[in-house]
PDB file of C-alpha atoms in Angstrom:
ATOM      1  CA  VAL A 161      39.585  -0.784  16.551  1.00 87.00           C
ATOM      2  CA  TRP A 162      36.205  -2.531  16.531  1.00 88.00           C
ATOM      3  CA  ILE A 163      32.948  -0.752  15.647  1.00 85.00           C
ATOM      4  CA  VAL A 164      29.362  -1.998  15.953  1.00 84.00           C
ATOM      5  CA  ASN A 165      27.269  -1.173  12.881  1.00 80.00           C
ATOM      6  CA  ASP A 166      23.594  -1.355  13.825  1.00 76.00           C
ATOM      7  CA  ASN A 167      22.415  -0.466  10.305  1.00 71.00           C
ATOM      8  CA  PRO A 168      21.925  -3.024   7.516  1.00 64.00           C
ATOM      9  CA  THR A 169      24.956  -3.581   5.293  1.00 57.00           C
ATOM     10  CA  ALA A 170      24.814  -3.028   1.559  1.00 61.00           C
ATOM     11  CA  ASP A 171      24.350  -6.710   0.756  1.00 62.00           C
ATOM     12  CA  SER A 172      22.418  -7.876   3.810  1.00 61.00           C
ATOM     13  CA  ASP A 173      19.793  -6.938   6.387  1.00 59.00           C
ATOM     14  CA  TYR A 174      22.115  -8.141   9.119  1.00 67.00           C
ATOM     15  CA  ARG A 175      24.074  -5.991  11.517  1.00 79.00           C
ATOM     16  CA  CYS A 176      27.838  -6.349  11.603  1.00 83.00           C
ATOM     17  CA  LEU A 177      31.042  -5.756  13.497  1.00 86.00           C
ATOM     18  CA  LEU A 178      33.653  -3.660  11.646  1.00 86.00           C
ATOM     19  CA  GLU A 179      37.390  -4.090  12.073  1.00 90.00           C
ATOM     20  CA  VAL A 180      39.599  -1.025  11.581  1.00 90.00           C
ATOM     21  CA  ASN A 181      43.325  -1.773  11.406  1.00 89.00           C
ATOM     22  CA  PRO A 182      45.624   1.277  10.997  1.00 89.00           C
ATOM     23  CA  ALA A 183      48.254  -1.046   9.510  1.00 91.00           C
ATOM     24  CA  HIS A 184      45.927  -1.750   6.566  1.00 90.00           C
ATOM     25  CA  PRO A 185      44.460   1.609   5.432  1.00 87.00           C
ATOM     26  CA  GLY A 186      41.606   1.402   2.972  1.00 87.00           C
ATOM     27  CA  GLN A 187      40.522  -2.030   4.197  1.00 90.00           C
ATOM     28  CA  LEU A 188      37.374  -2.384   6.280  1.00 87.00           C
ATOM     29  CA  PRO A 189      36.444  -6.040   6.797  1.00 90.00           C
ATOM     30  CA  TYR A 190      33.112  -6.702   8.465  1.00 87.00           C
ATOM     31  CA  TYR A 191      31.617  -9.738  10.164  1.00 90.00           C
ATOM     32  CA  LEU A 192      27.863 -10.271   9.872  1.00 86.00           C
ATOM     33  CA  MET A 193      25.951 -10.958  13.066  1.00 83.00           C
ATOM     34  CA  PRO A 194      23.812 -14.104  13.354  1.00 80.00           C
ATOM     35  CA  ASP A 195      20.420 -12.327  13.311  1.00 75.00           C
ATOM     36  CA  VAL A 196      18.821  -8.986  12.456  1.00 67.00           C
ATOM     37  CA  THR A 197      17.915  -7.817  15.938  1.00 69.00           C
ATOM     38  CA  ASN A 198      19.338  -4.493  17.127  1.00 70.00           C
ATOM     39  CA  THR A 199      22.780  -4.988  18.613  1.00 74.00           C
ATOM     40  CA  ASN A 200      24.883  -2.704  20.718  1.00 74.00           C
ATOM     41  CA  LEU A 201      27.787  -2.392  23.109  1.00 71.00           C
ATOM     42  CA  GLN A 202      31.293  -3.716  22.792  1.00 73.00           C
ATOM     43  CA  VAL A 203      32.886  -5.080  25.954  1.00 85.00           C
ATOM     44  CA  PHE A 204      36.106  -7.049  26.080  1.00 87.00           C
ATOM     45  CA  ASP A 205      36.204 -10.040  28.406  1.00 88.00           C
ATOM     46  CA  ASN A 206      39.240 -11.301  30.341  1.00 83.00           C
ATOM     47  CA  ASP A 207      40.421 -13.218  27.250  1.00 87.00           C
ATOM     48  CA  GLY A 208      40.164 -10.270  24.849  1.00 89.00           C
ATOM     49  CA  ASN A 209      36.988 -11.449  23.094  1.00 92.00           C
ATOM     50  CA  ILE A 210      34.194  -8.978  22.280  1.00 93.00           C
ATOM     51  CA  TRP A 211      30.716  -9.244  23.784  1.00 92.00           C
ATOM     52  CA  LEU A 212      27.617  -7.608  22.315  1.00 88.00           C
ATOM     53  CA  THR A 213      24.062  -7.232  23.587  1.00 84.00           C
ATOM     54  CA  ASN A 214      20.716  -7.412  21.812  1.00 78.00           C
ATOM     55  CA  TYR A 215      16.981  -7.225  22.523  1.00 71.00           C
ATOM     56  CA  ARG A 216      16.276 -10.952  22.581  1.00 70.00           C
ATOM     57  CA  ASN A 217      17.518 -11.892  26.063  1.00 77.00           C
ATOM     58  CA  SER A 218      20.842 -12.911  24.622  1.00 82.00           C
ATOM     59  CA  LEU A 219      24.470 -11.954  24.270  1.00 88.00           C
ATOM     60  CA  TYR A 220      27.000 -12.613  21.530  1.00 89.00           C
ATOM     61  CA  LYS A 221      30.645 -13.436  22.057  1.00 93.00           C
ATOM     62  CA  PHE A 222      32.846 -12.624  19.078  1.00 93.00           C
ATOM     63  CA  ASP A 223      36.149 -14.514  18.976  1.00 94.00           C
ATOM     64  CA  VAL A 224      38.706 -12.014  17.650  1.00 91.00           C
ATOM     65  CA  THR A 225      40.933 -14.853  16.411  1.00 92.00           C
ATOM     66  CA  SER A 226      38.453 -17.130  14.611  1.00 95.00           C
ATOM     67  CA  HIS A 227      36.033 -14.274  13.783  1.00 93.00           C
ATOM     68  CA  GLN A 228      33.130 -16.482  14.860  1.00 94.00           C
ATOM     69  CA  TYR A 229      30.082 -15.538  16.939  1.00 93.00           C
ATOM     70  CA  GLN A 230      28.643 -17.605  19.758  1.00 93.00           C
ATOM     71  CA  LYS A 231      25.173 -16.812  21.092  1.00 90.00           C
ATOM     72  CA  TYR A 232      24.243 -17.073  24.789  1.00 89.00           C
ATOM     73  CA  THR A 233      20.582 -16.820  25.769  1.00 85.00           C
ATOM     74  CA  TYR A 234      19.864 -16.073  29.414  1.00 82.00           C
ATOM     75  CA  PRO A 235      16.579 -16.948  31.146  1.00 78.00           C
ATOM     76  CA  SER A 236      14.261 -14.361  32.676  1.00 67.00           C
ATOM     77  CA  ALA A 237      10.716 -14.207  34.003  1.00 58.00           C
ATOM     78  CA  SER A 238       9.847 -11.239  31.808  1.00 57.00           C
ATOM     79  CA  VAL A 239      10.721  -9.759  28.458  1.00 55.00           C
ATOM     80  CA  TYR A 240      13.512  -7.259  28.921  1.00 54.00           C
ATOM     81  CA  GLN A 241      15.072  -4.531  26.904  1.00 63.00           C
ATOM     82  CA  MET A 242      18.685  -4.654  25.854  1.00 69.00           C
ATOM     83  CA  PRO A 243      20.954  -3.965  28.843  1.00 78.00           C
ATOM     84  CA  GLU A 244      22.445  -0.482  28.971  1.00 75.00           C
ATOM     85  CA  ASP A 245      25.811  -1.776  30.085  1.00 84.00           C
ATOM     86  CA  ILE A 246      27.625  -5.006  30.971  1.00 90.00           C
ATOM     87  CA  ASP A 247      30.920  -5.831  32.642  1.00 93.00           C
ATOM     88  CA  PHE A 248      32.892  -8.877  33.813  1.00 93.00           C
ATOM     89  CA  ASP A 249      34.191  -9.841  37.233  1.00 94.00           C
ATOM     90  CA  SER A 250      37.379 -11.837  37.825  1.00 92.00           C
ATOM     91  CA  SER A 251      35.447 -15.141  37.767  1.00 92.00           C
ATOM     92  CA  GLY A 252      34.057 -14.532  34.285  1.00 92.00           C
ATOM     93  CA  ASN A 253      30.546 -13.615  35.447  1.00 94.00           C
ATOM     94  CA  ILE A 254      28.694 -10.995  33.410  1.00 93.00           C
ATOM     95  CA  TRP A 255      26.924  -8.233  35.365  1.00 94.00           C
ATOM     96  CA  MET A 256      24.146  -6.158  33.799  1.00 89.00           C
ATOM     97  CA  VAL A 257      20.964  -4.249  34.593  1.00 85.00           C
ATOM     98  CA  LEU A 258      17.760  -5.394  32.890  1.00 81.00           C
ATOM     99  CA  TYR A 259      14.544  -3.398  32.570  1.00 71.00           C
ATOM    100  CA  GLY A 260      11.197  -5.124  32.966  1.00 59.00           C
ATOM    101  CA  TYR A 261       8.449  -3.969  30.623  1.00 53.00           C
ATOM    102  CA  GLY A 262       5.537  -2.644  32.673  1.00 52.00           C
ATOM    103  CA  SER A 263       6.975  -3.884  35.970  1.00 55.00           C
ATOM    104  CA  GLY A 264       9.156  -0.871  36.718  1.00 59.00           C
ATOM    105  CA  ALA A 265      11.815  -3.232  38.047  1.00 65.00           C
ATOM    106  CA  ASN A 266      15.448  -2.529  37.266  1.00 80.00           C
ATOM    107  CA  LEU A 267      17.166  -5.755  38.228  1.00 83.00           C
ATOM    108  CA  LEU A 268      20.880  -6.290  38.734  1.00 88.00           C
ATOM    109  CA  VAL A 269      21.779  -9.581  37.061  1.00 89.00           C
ATOM    110  CA  LYS A 270      24.767 -11.897  37.384  1.00 93.00           C
ATOM    111  CA  TYR A 271      25.060 -14.364  34.521  1.00 92.00           C
ATOM    112  CA  ASN A 272      27.751 -16.976  34.013  1.00 93.00           C
ATOM    113  CA  PRO A 273      27.859 -17.912  30.301  1.00 91.00           C
ATOM    114  CA  ALA A 274      29.997 -21.013  30.952  1.00 90.00           C
ATOM    115  CA  SER A 275      27.690 -22.637  33.519  1.00 92.00           C
ATOM    116  CA  GLY A 276      24.417 -20.935  32.597  1.00 90.00           C
ATOM    117  CA  ASP A 277      23.938 -19.804  36.208  1.00 92.00           C
ATOM    118  CA  TYR A 278      21.611 -16.779  36.270  1.00 90.00           C
ATOM    119  CA  GLN A 279      20.703 -14.631  39.293  1.00 90.00           C
ATOM    120  CA  GLU A 280      18.471 -11.545  39.526  1.00 85.00           C
ATOM    121  CA  VAL A 281      18.704  -9.116  42.450  1.00 85.00           C
ATOM    122  CA  ASN A 282      16.238  -6.287  43.073  1.00 84.00           C
ATOM    123  CA  MET A 283      18.012  -3.502  44.958  1.00 84.00           C
ATOM    124  CA  GLY A 284      15.303  -0.923  44.393  1.00 82.00           C
ATOM    125  CA  PHE A 285      16.922   0.794  41.425  1.00 84.00           C
ATOM    126  CA  SER A 286      14.406   2.761  39.373  1.00 80.00           C
ATOM    127  CA  GLY A 287      16.611   4.242  36.667  1.00 80.00           C
ATOM    128  CA  ALA A 288      19.714   2.069  36.708  1.00 77.00           C
ATOM    129  CA  GLY A 289      21.735   1.475  33.588  1.00 79.00           C
ATOM    130  CA  TYR A 290      25.459   2.057  33.468  1.00 89.00           C
ATOM    131  CA  LEU A 291      27.654  -0.124  35.637  1.00 92.00           C
ATOM    132  CA  CYS A 292      31.183  -1.384  36.108  1.00 93.00           C
ATOM    133  CA  VAL A 293      32.992  -3.994  38.193  1.00 94.00           C
ATOM    134  CA  ASP A 294      36.067  -2.866  40.121  1.00 93.00           C
ATOM    135  CA  SER A 295      39.219  -4.811  40.982  1.00 90.00           C
ATOM    136  CA  LYS A 296      37.596  -6.110  44.206  1.00 90.00           C
ATOM    137  CA  ASP A 297      34.633  -7.479  42.180  1.00 93.00           C
ATOM    138  CA  GLU A 298      32.312  -4.854  43.648  1.00 94.00           C
ATOM    139  CA  VAL A 299      29.620  -3.742  41.216  1.00 95.00           C
ATOM    140  CA  TRP A 300      29.009  -0.004  40.773  1.00 94.00           C
ATOM    141  CA  VAL A 301      25.596   0.963  39.383  1.00 93.00           C
ATOM    142  CA  ALA A 302      24.443   4.394  38.202  1.00 91.00           C
ATOM    143  CA  ASP A 303      20.777   5.239  38.900  1.00 89.00           C
ATOM    144  CA  SER A 304      19.591   8.170  36.776  1.00 85.00           C
ATOM    145  CA  ALA A 305      16.262   8.390  38.630  1.00 85.00           C
ATOM    146  CA  THR A 306      17.972   9.210  41.923  1.00 89.00           C
ATOM    147  CA  HIS A 307      21.095  10.843  40.416  1.00 90.00           C
ATOM    148  CA  SER A 308      23.272   8.464  42.396  1.00 92.00           C
ATOM    149  CA  ILE A 309      26.104   6.003  42.017  1.00 93.00           C
ATOM    150  CA  ASN A 310      25.732   2.856  44.106  1.00 92.00           C
ATOM    151  CA  ARG A 311      28.589   0.626  45.225  1.00 94.00           C
ATOM    152  CA  THR A 312      27.310  -2.921  45.788  1.00 93.00           C
ATOM    153  CA  ASP A 313      28.602  -6.384  46.575  1.00 92.00           C
ATOM    154  CA  GLY A 314      26.081  -7.852  44.139  1.00 90.00           C
ATOM    155  CA  VAL A 315      23.646  -8.579  46.957  1.00 90.00           C
ATOM    156  CA  SER A 316      23.089  -5.268  48.731  1.00 91.00           C
ATOM    157  CA  VAL A 317      24.105  -1.629  48.424  1.00 91.00           C
ATOM    158  CA  LEU A 318      27.272  -0.749  50.365  1.00 92.00           C
ATOM    159  CA  ASP A 319      27.593   2.973  49.564  1.00 92.00           C
ATOM    160  CA  VAL A 320      25.476   5.601  47.824  1.00 93.00           C
ATOM    161  CA  PHE A 321      27.135   8.635  46.216  1.00 93.00           C
ATOM    162  CA  ASP A 322      24.654  11.442  45.592  1.00 93.00           C
ATOM    163  CA  ARG A 323      25.453  13.298  42.345  1.00 91.00           C
ATOM    164  CA  GLY A 324      23.099  16.238  42.913  1.00 89.00           C
ATOM    165  CA  TYR A 325      21.607  17.443  39.629  1.00 85.00           C
ATOM    166  CA  TYR A 326      24.023  15.434  37.494  1.00 88.00           C
ATOM    167  CA  TYR A 327      23.070  12.480  35.299  1.00 86.00           C
ATOM    168  CA  ILE A 328      25.613   9.678  34.908  1.00 88.00           C
ATOM    169  CA  PHE A 329      26.553   8.660  31.362  1.00 86.00           C
ATOM    170  CA  GLY A 330      29.262   6.118  32.002  1.00 88.00           C
ATOM    171  CA  LEU A 331      31.225   4.257  34.671  1.00 90.00           C
ATOM    172  CA  LYS A 332      34.702   2.781  34.276  1.00 90.00           C
ATOM    173  CA  ALA A 333      36.844   0.963  36.825  1.00 91.00           C
ATOM    174  CA  ALA A 334      40.591   1.578  36.943  1.00 90.00           C
ATOM    175  CA  LEU A 335      43.235  -1.028  37.678  1.00 83.00           C
ATOM    176  CA  ASP A 336      43.927   0.546  41.074  1.00 83.00           C
ATOM    177  CA  GLY A 337      40.365  -0.194  42.229  1.00 83.00           C
ATOM    178  CA  SER A 338      39.057   3.340  41.826  1.00 89.00           C
ATOM    179  CA  VAL A 339      36.070   4.235  39.635  1.00 92.00           C
ATOM    180  CA  TRP A 340      35.575   7.102  37.159  1.00 90.00           C
ATOM    181  CA  SER A 341      32.197   8.493  36.084  1.00 91.00           C
ATOM    182  CA  SER A 342      31.178  10.875  33.311  1.00 90.00           C
ATOM    183  CA  GLU A 343      28.334  13.190  34.370  1.00 88.00           C
ATOM    184  CA  CYS A 344      26.270  16.047  32.953  1.00 90.00           C
ATOM    185  CA  TRP A 345      23.927  18.666  34.436  1.00 86.00           C
ATOM    186  CA  PHE A 346      21.298  19.883  31.967  1.00 80.00           C
ATOM    187  CA  LYS A 347      20.672  23.389  33.258  1.00 73.00           C
ATOM    188  CA  GLY A 348      18.670  24.608  30.276  1.00 71.00           C
ATOM    189  CA  MET A 349      18.772  25.230  26.560  1.00 66.00           C
ATOM    190  CA  ASP A 350      22.431  25.443  25.483  1.00 71.00           C
ATOM    191  CA  ASP A 351      23.476  25.565  29.119  1.00 75.00           C
ATOM    192  CA  ASN A 352      24.957  22.253  30.205  1.00 82.00           C
ATOM    193  CA  GLU A 353      27.765  21.413  32.570  1.00 86.00           C
ATOM    194  CA  ALA A 354      29.826  18.245  32.238  1.00 88.00           C
ATOM    195  CA  ARG A 355      32.350  16.779  34.622  1.00 88.00           C
ATOM    196  CA  ILE A 356      34.337  13.636  35.367  1.00 89.00           C
ATOM    197  CA  SER A 357      34.342  12.302  38.927  1.00 91.00           C
ATOM    198  CA  HIS A 358      36.831   9.976  40.585  1.00 91.00           C
ATOM    199  CA  PHE A 359      35.877   7.639  43.453  1.00 90.00           C
ATOM    200  CA  ILE A 360      38.538   6.056  45.632  1.00 84.00           C
ATOM    201  CA  THR A 361      37.482   3.489  48.214  1.00 75.00           C
ATOM    202  CA  ALA A 362      39.592   1.575  50.682  1.00 64.00           C
ATOM    203  CA  THR A 363      38.788  -1.607  52.551  1.00 62.00           C
ATOM    204  CA  GLY A 364      40.108  -1.933  56.091  1.00 63.00           C
ATOM    205  CA  PRO A 365      42.224  -4.903  57.154  1.00 69.00           C
ATOM    206  CA  THR A 366      40.711  -7.941  58.882  1.00 70.00           C
ATOM    207  CA  ASP A 367      42.079 -10.781  61.020  1.00 72.00           C
ATOM    208  CA  ILE A 368      44.535  -8.444  62.732  1.00 79.00           C
ATOM    209  CA  SER A 369      46.759 -10.379  65.137  1.00 82.00           C
ATOM    210  CA  LEU A 370      49.979 -10.066  67.145  1.00 78.00           C
ATOM    211  CA  SER A 371      52.025 -13.220  67.600  1.00 78.00           C
ATOM    212  CA  ASN A 372      53.290 -12.183  71.028  1.00 78.00           C
ATOM    213  CA  ALA A 373      52.254  -9.362  73.368  1.00 75.00           C
ATOM    214  CA  ALA A 374      54.614  -9.895  76.324  1.00 79.00           C
ATOM    215  CA  ILE A 375      58.394  -9.708  76.734  1.00 79.00           C
ATOM    216  CA  ALA A 376      60.808 -10.508  79.523  1.00 81.00           C
ATOM    217  CA  GLU A 377      62.598  -7.760  81.433  1.00 81.00           C
ATOM    218  CA  ASN A 378      66.151  -6.513  80.815  1.00 81.00           C
ATOM    219  CA  LEU A 379      66.385  -7.639  77.196  1.00 80.00           C
ATOM    220  CA  PRO A 380      68.522  -5.518  74.825  1.00 84.00           C
ATOM    221  CA  ALA A 381      67.009  -2.703  72.757  1.00 83.00           C
ATOM    222  CA  GLY A 382      65.627  -3.840  69.445  1.00 79.00           C
ATOM    223  CA  THR A 383      64.394  -7.179  70.729  1.00 82.00           C
ATOM    224  CA  VAL A 384      61.363  -8.317  68.727  1.00 82.00           C
ATOM    225  CA  VAL A 385      58.218  -8.398  70.823  1.00 79.00           C
ATOM    226  CA  GLY A 386      55.900  -9.963  68.262  1.00 80.00           C
ATOM    227  CA  ILE A 387      54.881 -10.008  64.619  1.00 82.00           C
ATOM    228  CA  LEU A 388      51.861  -8.005  63.509  1.00 80.00           C
ATOM    229  CA  SER A 389      49.808  -9.540  60.694  1.00 79.00           C
ATOM    230  CA  ALA A 390      46.535  -8.794  58.928  1.00 77.00           C
ATOM    231  CA  ASP A 391      44.536  -9.619  55.802  1.00 73.00           C
ATOM    232  CA  ASP A 392      43.967  -6.576  53.601  1.00 66.00           C
ATOM    233  CA  PRO A 393      42.448  -6.674  50.095  1.00 58.00           C
ATOM    234  CA  ASP A 394      44.204  -3.349  49.389  1.00 57.00           C
ATOM    235  CA  THR A 395      47.553  -5.027  48.803  1.00 57.00           C
ATOM    236  CA  THR A 396      49.479  -1.756  48.374  1.00 53.00           C
ATOM    237  CA  ASP A 397      48.504  -0.487  51.832  1.00 58.00           C
ATOM    238  CA  GLY A 398      50.873  -0.885  54.741  1.00 62.00           C
ATOM    239  CA  PHE A 399      50.086  -1.170  58.444  1.00 62.00           C
ATOM    240  CA  THR A 400      52.048  -0.466  61.622  1.00 60.00           C
TER     241      THR A 400
END
């Protein structure tokens, strides 16, 4: 178990990452972060390394084997706050939402730490924060200002799911391509309602073709007419 400690340690002003191993009770090794800026958020990448965010337009990758940090600074036209959430797609790109001070812009960002490629997309989000990337590399973004969850392809919004009075406090993608959200409706003092929602989306097949559509007369029953084929990103779906 890994825990981010955003308070100064006893012997340093630096923040640290704590390692809790049930096999070694009573031991709590910690690994000091490279600078004193506020740090948050643990996300595991496709290789099992931990990524952390901070306020200085940068991310840290913590190698769980060598216990070393590597800092990645991404460019931007403005000074941004620390992203609320980040996630990885299958190509190793990091997706996040950044807030512009004074601009009101909530920009969806794709950043590749290996190449340094950095892209900002303004989809009109005004209160976006939490996000996740599903198994089809579609990016889901929660917008607290509109109480909605937005399914995007990273360029434009594909679907909008209205959550009514509920605020979204987390999005997680499952291995089957579905997405789970944690939501809460603040009705009044000591009167709140929480729920978990499950979103299942399916993508229709493309390039549907039949190898042969005609057959000669008087052939025996069971003769193959043609072979039906299609491309479908939902690999568990069948077609007839």
